[in-house]
Coordinates of C-alpha atoms and ligand atoms in Angstrom, one line a residue:
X29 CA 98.7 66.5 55.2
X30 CA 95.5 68.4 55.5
X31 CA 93.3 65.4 53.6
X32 CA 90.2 65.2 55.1
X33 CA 89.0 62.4 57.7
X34 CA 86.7 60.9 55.6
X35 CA 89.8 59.3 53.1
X36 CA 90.8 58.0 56.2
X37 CA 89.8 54.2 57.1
X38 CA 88.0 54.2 60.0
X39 CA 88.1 57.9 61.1
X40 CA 91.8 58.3 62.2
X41 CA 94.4 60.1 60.6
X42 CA 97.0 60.6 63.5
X43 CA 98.8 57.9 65.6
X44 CA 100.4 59.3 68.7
X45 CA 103.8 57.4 69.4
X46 CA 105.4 58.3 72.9
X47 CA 108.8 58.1 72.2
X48 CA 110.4 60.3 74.9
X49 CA 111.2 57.3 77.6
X50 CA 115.3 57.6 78.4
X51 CA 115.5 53.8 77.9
X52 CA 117.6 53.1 81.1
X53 CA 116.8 49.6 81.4
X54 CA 118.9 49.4 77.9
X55 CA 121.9 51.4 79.4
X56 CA 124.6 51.9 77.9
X57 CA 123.5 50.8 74.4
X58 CA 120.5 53.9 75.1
X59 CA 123.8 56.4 76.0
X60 CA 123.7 56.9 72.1
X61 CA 121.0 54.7 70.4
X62 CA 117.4 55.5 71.4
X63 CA 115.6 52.6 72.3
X64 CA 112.7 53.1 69.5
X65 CA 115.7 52.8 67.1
X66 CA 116.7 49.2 68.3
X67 CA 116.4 46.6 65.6
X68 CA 113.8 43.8 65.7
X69 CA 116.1 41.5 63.5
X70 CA 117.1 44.3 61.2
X71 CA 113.7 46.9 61.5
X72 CA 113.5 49.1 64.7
X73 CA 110.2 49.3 66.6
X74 CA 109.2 52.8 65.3
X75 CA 109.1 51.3 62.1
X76 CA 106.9 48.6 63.5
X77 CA 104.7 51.1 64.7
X78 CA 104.6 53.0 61.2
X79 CA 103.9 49.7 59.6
X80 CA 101.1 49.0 62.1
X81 CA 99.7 53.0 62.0
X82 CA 99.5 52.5 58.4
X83 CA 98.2 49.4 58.2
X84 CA 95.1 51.6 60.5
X85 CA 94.9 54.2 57.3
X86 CA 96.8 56.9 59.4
X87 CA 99.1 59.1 57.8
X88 CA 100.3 61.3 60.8
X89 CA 102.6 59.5 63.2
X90 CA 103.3 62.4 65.7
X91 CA 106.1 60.9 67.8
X92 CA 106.9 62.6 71.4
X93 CA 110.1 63.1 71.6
X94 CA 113.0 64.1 74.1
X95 CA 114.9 67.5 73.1
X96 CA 118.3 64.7 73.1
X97 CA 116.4 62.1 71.3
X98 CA 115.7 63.6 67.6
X99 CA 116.8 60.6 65.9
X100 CA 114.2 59.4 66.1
X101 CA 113.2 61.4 63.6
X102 CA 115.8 60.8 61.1
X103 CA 114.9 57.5 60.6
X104 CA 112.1 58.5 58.6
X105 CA 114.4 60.6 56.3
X106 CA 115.3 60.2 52.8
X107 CA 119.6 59.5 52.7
X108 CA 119.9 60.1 49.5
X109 CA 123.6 59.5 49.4
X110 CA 122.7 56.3 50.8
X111 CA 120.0 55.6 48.6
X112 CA 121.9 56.5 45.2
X113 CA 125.2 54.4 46.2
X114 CA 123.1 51.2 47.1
X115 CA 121.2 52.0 43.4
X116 CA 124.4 52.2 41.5
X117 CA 125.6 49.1 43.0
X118 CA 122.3 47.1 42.2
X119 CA 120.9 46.9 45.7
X120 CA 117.7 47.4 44.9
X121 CA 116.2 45.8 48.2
X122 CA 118.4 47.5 50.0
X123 CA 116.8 50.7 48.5
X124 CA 113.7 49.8 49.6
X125 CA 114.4 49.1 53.0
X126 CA 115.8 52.3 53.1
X127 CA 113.1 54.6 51.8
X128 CA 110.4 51.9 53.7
X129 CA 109.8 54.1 57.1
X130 CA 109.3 57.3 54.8
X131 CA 106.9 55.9 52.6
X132 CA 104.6 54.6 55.8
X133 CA 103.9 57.4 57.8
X134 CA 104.4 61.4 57.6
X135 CA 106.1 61.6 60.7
X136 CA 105.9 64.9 63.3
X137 CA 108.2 65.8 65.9
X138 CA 106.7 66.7 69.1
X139 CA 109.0 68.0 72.3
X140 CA 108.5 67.1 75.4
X141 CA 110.7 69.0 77.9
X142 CA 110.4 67.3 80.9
X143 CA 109.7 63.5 81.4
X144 CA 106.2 64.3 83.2
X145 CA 104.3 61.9 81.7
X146 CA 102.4 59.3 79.3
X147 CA 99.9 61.6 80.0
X148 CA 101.8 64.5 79.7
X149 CA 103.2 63.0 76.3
X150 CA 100.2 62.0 74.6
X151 CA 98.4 65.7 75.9
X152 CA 100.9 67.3 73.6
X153 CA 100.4 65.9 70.5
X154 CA 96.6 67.9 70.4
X155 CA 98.7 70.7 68.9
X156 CA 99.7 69.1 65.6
X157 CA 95.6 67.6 65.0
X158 CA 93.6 69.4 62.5
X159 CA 89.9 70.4 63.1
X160 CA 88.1 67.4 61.8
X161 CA 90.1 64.6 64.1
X162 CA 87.4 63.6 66.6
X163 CA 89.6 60.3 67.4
X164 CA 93.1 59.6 67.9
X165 CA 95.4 56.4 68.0
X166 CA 97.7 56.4 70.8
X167 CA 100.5 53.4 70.1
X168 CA 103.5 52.7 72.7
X169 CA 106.3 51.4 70.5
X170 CA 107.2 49.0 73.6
X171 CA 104.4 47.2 73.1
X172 CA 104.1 44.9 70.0
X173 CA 100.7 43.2 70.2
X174 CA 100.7 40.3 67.8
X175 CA 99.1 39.5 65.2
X176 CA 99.5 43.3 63.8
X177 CA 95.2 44.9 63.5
X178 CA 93.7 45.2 67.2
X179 CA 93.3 48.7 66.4
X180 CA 91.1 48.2 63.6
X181 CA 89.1 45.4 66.1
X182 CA 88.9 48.5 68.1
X183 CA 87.6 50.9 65.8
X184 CA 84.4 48.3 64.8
X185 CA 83.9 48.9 68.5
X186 CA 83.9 52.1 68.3
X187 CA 81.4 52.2 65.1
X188 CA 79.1 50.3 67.1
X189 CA 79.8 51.7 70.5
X190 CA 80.9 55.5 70.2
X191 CA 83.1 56.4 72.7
X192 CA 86.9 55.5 73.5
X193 CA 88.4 52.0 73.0
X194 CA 91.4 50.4 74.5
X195 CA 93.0 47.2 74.3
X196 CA 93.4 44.6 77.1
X197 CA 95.7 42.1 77.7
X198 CA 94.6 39.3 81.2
X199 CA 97.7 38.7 83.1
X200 CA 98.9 36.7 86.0
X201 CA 97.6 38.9 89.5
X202 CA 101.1 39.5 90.7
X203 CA 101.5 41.4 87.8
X204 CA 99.4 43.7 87.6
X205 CA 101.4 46.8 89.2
X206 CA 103.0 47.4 86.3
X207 CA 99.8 48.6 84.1
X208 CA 96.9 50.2 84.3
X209 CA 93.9 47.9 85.4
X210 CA 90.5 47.5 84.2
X211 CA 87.3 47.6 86.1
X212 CA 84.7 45.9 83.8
X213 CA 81.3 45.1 83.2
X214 CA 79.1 43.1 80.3
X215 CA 78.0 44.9 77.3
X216 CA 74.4 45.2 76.4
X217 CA 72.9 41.5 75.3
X218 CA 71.4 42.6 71.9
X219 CA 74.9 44.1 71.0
X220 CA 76.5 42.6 67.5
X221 CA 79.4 42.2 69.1
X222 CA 81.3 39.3 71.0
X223 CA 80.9 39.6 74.4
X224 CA 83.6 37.4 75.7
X225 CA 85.9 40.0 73.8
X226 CA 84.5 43.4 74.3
X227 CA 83.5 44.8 77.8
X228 CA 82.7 48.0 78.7
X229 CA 85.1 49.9 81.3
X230 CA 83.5 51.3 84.3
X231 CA 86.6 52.3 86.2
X232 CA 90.6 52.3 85.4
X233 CA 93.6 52.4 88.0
X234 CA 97.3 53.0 87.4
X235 CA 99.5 50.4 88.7
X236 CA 97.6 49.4 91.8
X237 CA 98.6 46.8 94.8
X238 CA 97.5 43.0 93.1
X239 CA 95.4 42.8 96.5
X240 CA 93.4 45.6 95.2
X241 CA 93.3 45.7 91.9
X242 CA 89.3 45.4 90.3
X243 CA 90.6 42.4 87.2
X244 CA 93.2 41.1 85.8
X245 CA 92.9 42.6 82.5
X246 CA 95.3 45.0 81.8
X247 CA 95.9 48.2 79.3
X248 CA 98.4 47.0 77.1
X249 CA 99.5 50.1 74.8
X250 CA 97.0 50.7 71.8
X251 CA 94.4 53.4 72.7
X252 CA 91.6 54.9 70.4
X253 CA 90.5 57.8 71.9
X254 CA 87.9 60.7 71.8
X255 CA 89.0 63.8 71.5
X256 CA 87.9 64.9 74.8
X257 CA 90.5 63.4 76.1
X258 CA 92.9 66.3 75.6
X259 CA 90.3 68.3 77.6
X260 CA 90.7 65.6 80.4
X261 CA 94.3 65.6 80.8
X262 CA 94.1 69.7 81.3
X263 CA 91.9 68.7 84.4
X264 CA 93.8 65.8 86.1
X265 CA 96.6 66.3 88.9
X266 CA 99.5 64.2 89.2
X267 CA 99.2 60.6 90.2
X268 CA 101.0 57.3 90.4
X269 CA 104.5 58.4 90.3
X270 CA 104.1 62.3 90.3
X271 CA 103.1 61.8 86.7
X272 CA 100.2 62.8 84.5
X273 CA 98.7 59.7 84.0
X274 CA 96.6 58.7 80.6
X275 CA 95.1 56.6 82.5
X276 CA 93.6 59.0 84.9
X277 CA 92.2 61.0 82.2
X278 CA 90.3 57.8 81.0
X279 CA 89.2 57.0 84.1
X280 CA 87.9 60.9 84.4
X281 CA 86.2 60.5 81.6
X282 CA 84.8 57.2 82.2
X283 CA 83.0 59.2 85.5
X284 CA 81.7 61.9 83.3
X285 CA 79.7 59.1 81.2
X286 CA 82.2 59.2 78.4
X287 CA 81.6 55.5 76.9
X288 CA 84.8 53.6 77.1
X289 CA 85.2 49.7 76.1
X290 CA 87.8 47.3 75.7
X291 CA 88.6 44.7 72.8
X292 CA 90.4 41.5 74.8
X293 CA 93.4 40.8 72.8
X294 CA 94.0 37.0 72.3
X295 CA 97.0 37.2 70.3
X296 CA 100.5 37.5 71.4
X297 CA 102.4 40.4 72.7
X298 CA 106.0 41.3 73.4
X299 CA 107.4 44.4 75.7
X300 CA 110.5 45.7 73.8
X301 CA 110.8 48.1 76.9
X302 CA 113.2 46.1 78.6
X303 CA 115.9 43.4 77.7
X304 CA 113.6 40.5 79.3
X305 CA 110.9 41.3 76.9
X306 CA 113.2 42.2 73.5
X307 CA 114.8 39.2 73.5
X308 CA 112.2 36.8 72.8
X309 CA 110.8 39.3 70.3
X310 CA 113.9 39.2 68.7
X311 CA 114.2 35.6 68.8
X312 CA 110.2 35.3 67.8
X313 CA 110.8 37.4 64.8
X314 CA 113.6 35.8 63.5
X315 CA 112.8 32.3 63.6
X316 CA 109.6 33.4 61.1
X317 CA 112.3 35.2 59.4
X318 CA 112.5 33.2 55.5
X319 CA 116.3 34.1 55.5
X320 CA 117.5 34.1 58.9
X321 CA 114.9 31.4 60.5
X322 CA 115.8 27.5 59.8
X323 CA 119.3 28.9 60.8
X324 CA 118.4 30.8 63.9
X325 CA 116.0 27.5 64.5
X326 CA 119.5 25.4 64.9
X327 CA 121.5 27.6 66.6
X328 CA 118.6 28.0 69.4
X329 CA 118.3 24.2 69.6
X330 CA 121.9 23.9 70.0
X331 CA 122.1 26.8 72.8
X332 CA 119.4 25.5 74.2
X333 CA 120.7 21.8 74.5
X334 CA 123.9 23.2 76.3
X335 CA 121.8 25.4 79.0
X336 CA 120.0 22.4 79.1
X337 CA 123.5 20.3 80.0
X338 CA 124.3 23.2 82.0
X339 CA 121.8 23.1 84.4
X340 CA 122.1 19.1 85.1
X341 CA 125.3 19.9 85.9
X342 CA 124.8 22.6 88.1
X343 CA 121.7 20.8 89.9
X344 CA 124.2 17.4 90.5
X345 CA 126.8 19.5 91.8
X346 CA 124.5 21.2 94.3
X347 CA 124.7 20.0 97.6
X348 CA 121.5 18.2 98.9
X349 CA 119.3 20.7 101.3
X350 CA 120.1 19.6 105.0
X351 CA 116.6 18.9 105.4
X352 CA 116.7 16.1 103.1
X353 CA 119.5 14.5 103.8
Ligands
G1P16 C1 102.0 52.5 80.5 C2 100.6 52.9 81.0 C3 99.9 51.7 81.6 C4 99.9 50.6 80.6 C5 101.3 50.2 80.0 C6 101.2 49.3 78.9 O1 102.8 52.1 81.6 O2 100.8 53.9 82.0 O3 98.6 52.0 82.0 O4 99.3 49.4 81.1 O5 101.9 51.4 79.6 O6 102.5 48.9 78.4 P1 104.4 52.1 81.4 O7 104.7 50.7 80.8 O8 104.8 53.2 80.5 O9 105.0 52.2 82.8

């Protein structure tokens, strides 16, 4: 594990996976399954993750997790029971599906106590980076940001740039209480890169009332960051919530002249924190699925021609508003 940054594409050897959430918005399936482990079609979203962290040229995935929620964890075990009944019966993909998550990432536990945190949770993971990590990839497993590579966008930035870079999502005004908001301004003219696409940050709120929120572009859960930023979240109090926010550490370091830029994501994304969001990821997955998908195509047509049928119904049956009548 101790291979030196320089074997490592672009500079980063650990991705940091906050992992420690208690999933209530997936109650009661989240009683006993964590909600990193729920499938995407058949592959959970810490696999994802792995997939996408390897993609990177990480090796060290170093997943924050509860004291209650080590499986986690064993998903990136060997089963060789499991492994050497599917061999002798000849299910060779099987196999491989099986030993997949392994092969992607060395995965390292890291316990969080107490939910205090992303901040909290990604401040922890400092203790498992060796000397020569100046940068660090920070991935939330809720967020799957489509096509898989915005990290590696983000690390050209970086080359060019220095500094910390973050990816940003634009979303409709009345939603931006639910991330953390960027303040932005142009890069330099002369700059190689696209400018519609990469602005510098100058300021970053948590969660903030639409009325005063500085853009509509929002942090949407890939981070490459400094190192400094460990040193930041020592230094930050509470905020939004009565959390340590990661977003307040940027934004502390953003005021200390740390350079911090953004790389405007254009591609697709899906929240697998909550049922609203998993759904269609489920459903977006599996109609690109080669075994699953011109079935699943069917089956959504037809469900969707009866909600369809549904909803005329309902709408003829309800009674006119008085106002129209
Ligand atoms: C976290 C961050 C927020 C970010 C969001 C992206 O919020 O605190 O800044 O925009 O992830 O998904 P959470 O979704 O954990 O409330």
């Amino acid at each position: 594990m101790n291979s030196s940054i320089s074997t490592h594409r672009h500079g980063v050897k650990t991705v940091i996976v906050p992992a420690a959430g208690m999933g209530t918005r997936f109650l009661p399936a989240t009683k006993t399954v964590p909600k990193e482990l729920l499938p995407v079609v058949d592959t959970p979203g810490i696999e994802l993750i792995a997939e996408e962290a390897n993609a990177l040229g990480a090796t060290r995935l170093a997943v924050i997790v509860a004291p209650n929620k080590q499986e986690v964890m064993r998903h990136f075990e060997q089963f060789p029971n499991l492994v050497e009944t599917l061999t002798a019966r000849g299910k060779f993909e099987q196999v491989e599906k099986v030993q997949r998550a392994g092969k992607l990432m060395t995965p390292v536990a890291v316990e969080q106590a107490r939910p205090l945190g992303l901040g909290h949770a990604v401040g922890l993971a400092e203790s498992v980076l060796d000397d020569d990590e100046d940068v660090v990839a920070v991935m939330l497993p809720d967020d799957l940001v489509l096509p898989m590579g915005v990290v590696e966008k983000m690390a050209a930035v970086r080359a060019e740039l220095g500094g910390s870079v973050l990816c940003a999502v634009e979303v409709p005004r009345d939603e931006v209480f639910n991330y953390g908001v960027f303040d932005i301004a142009e890069i330099p003219a002369d700059c190689d890169l696209p400018a519609e696409r990469v602005k510098r940050v100058v300021g970053m709120v948590e969660k903030p009332d639409p009325a005063d929120a500085p853009s509509t572009l929002v942090a949407t859960g890939r981070y490459l960051l400094d190192r400094g930023i460990f040193d930041a979240l020592r230094r930050i109090e509470p905020g939004k919530g009565g959390e340590i926010q990661l977003t307040d550490a940027i934004e502390l370091m953003i005021r200390e002249g740390h350079p911090v830029h953004i790389v405007v994501h254009e591609g697709k994304r899906h929240d697998l924190g909550n049922p609203a969001g998993y759904i269609p990821a489920c459903v977006d997955f599996g109609l690109s699925h080669p075994t699953y998908g011109p079935g699943l195509k069917r089956a959504i047509t037809a469900i969707l021609a009866e909600h369809v049928v549904d909803d005329e119904i309902e709408s003829a049956r309800s009674p006119e508003p008085a106002a129209l009548r």
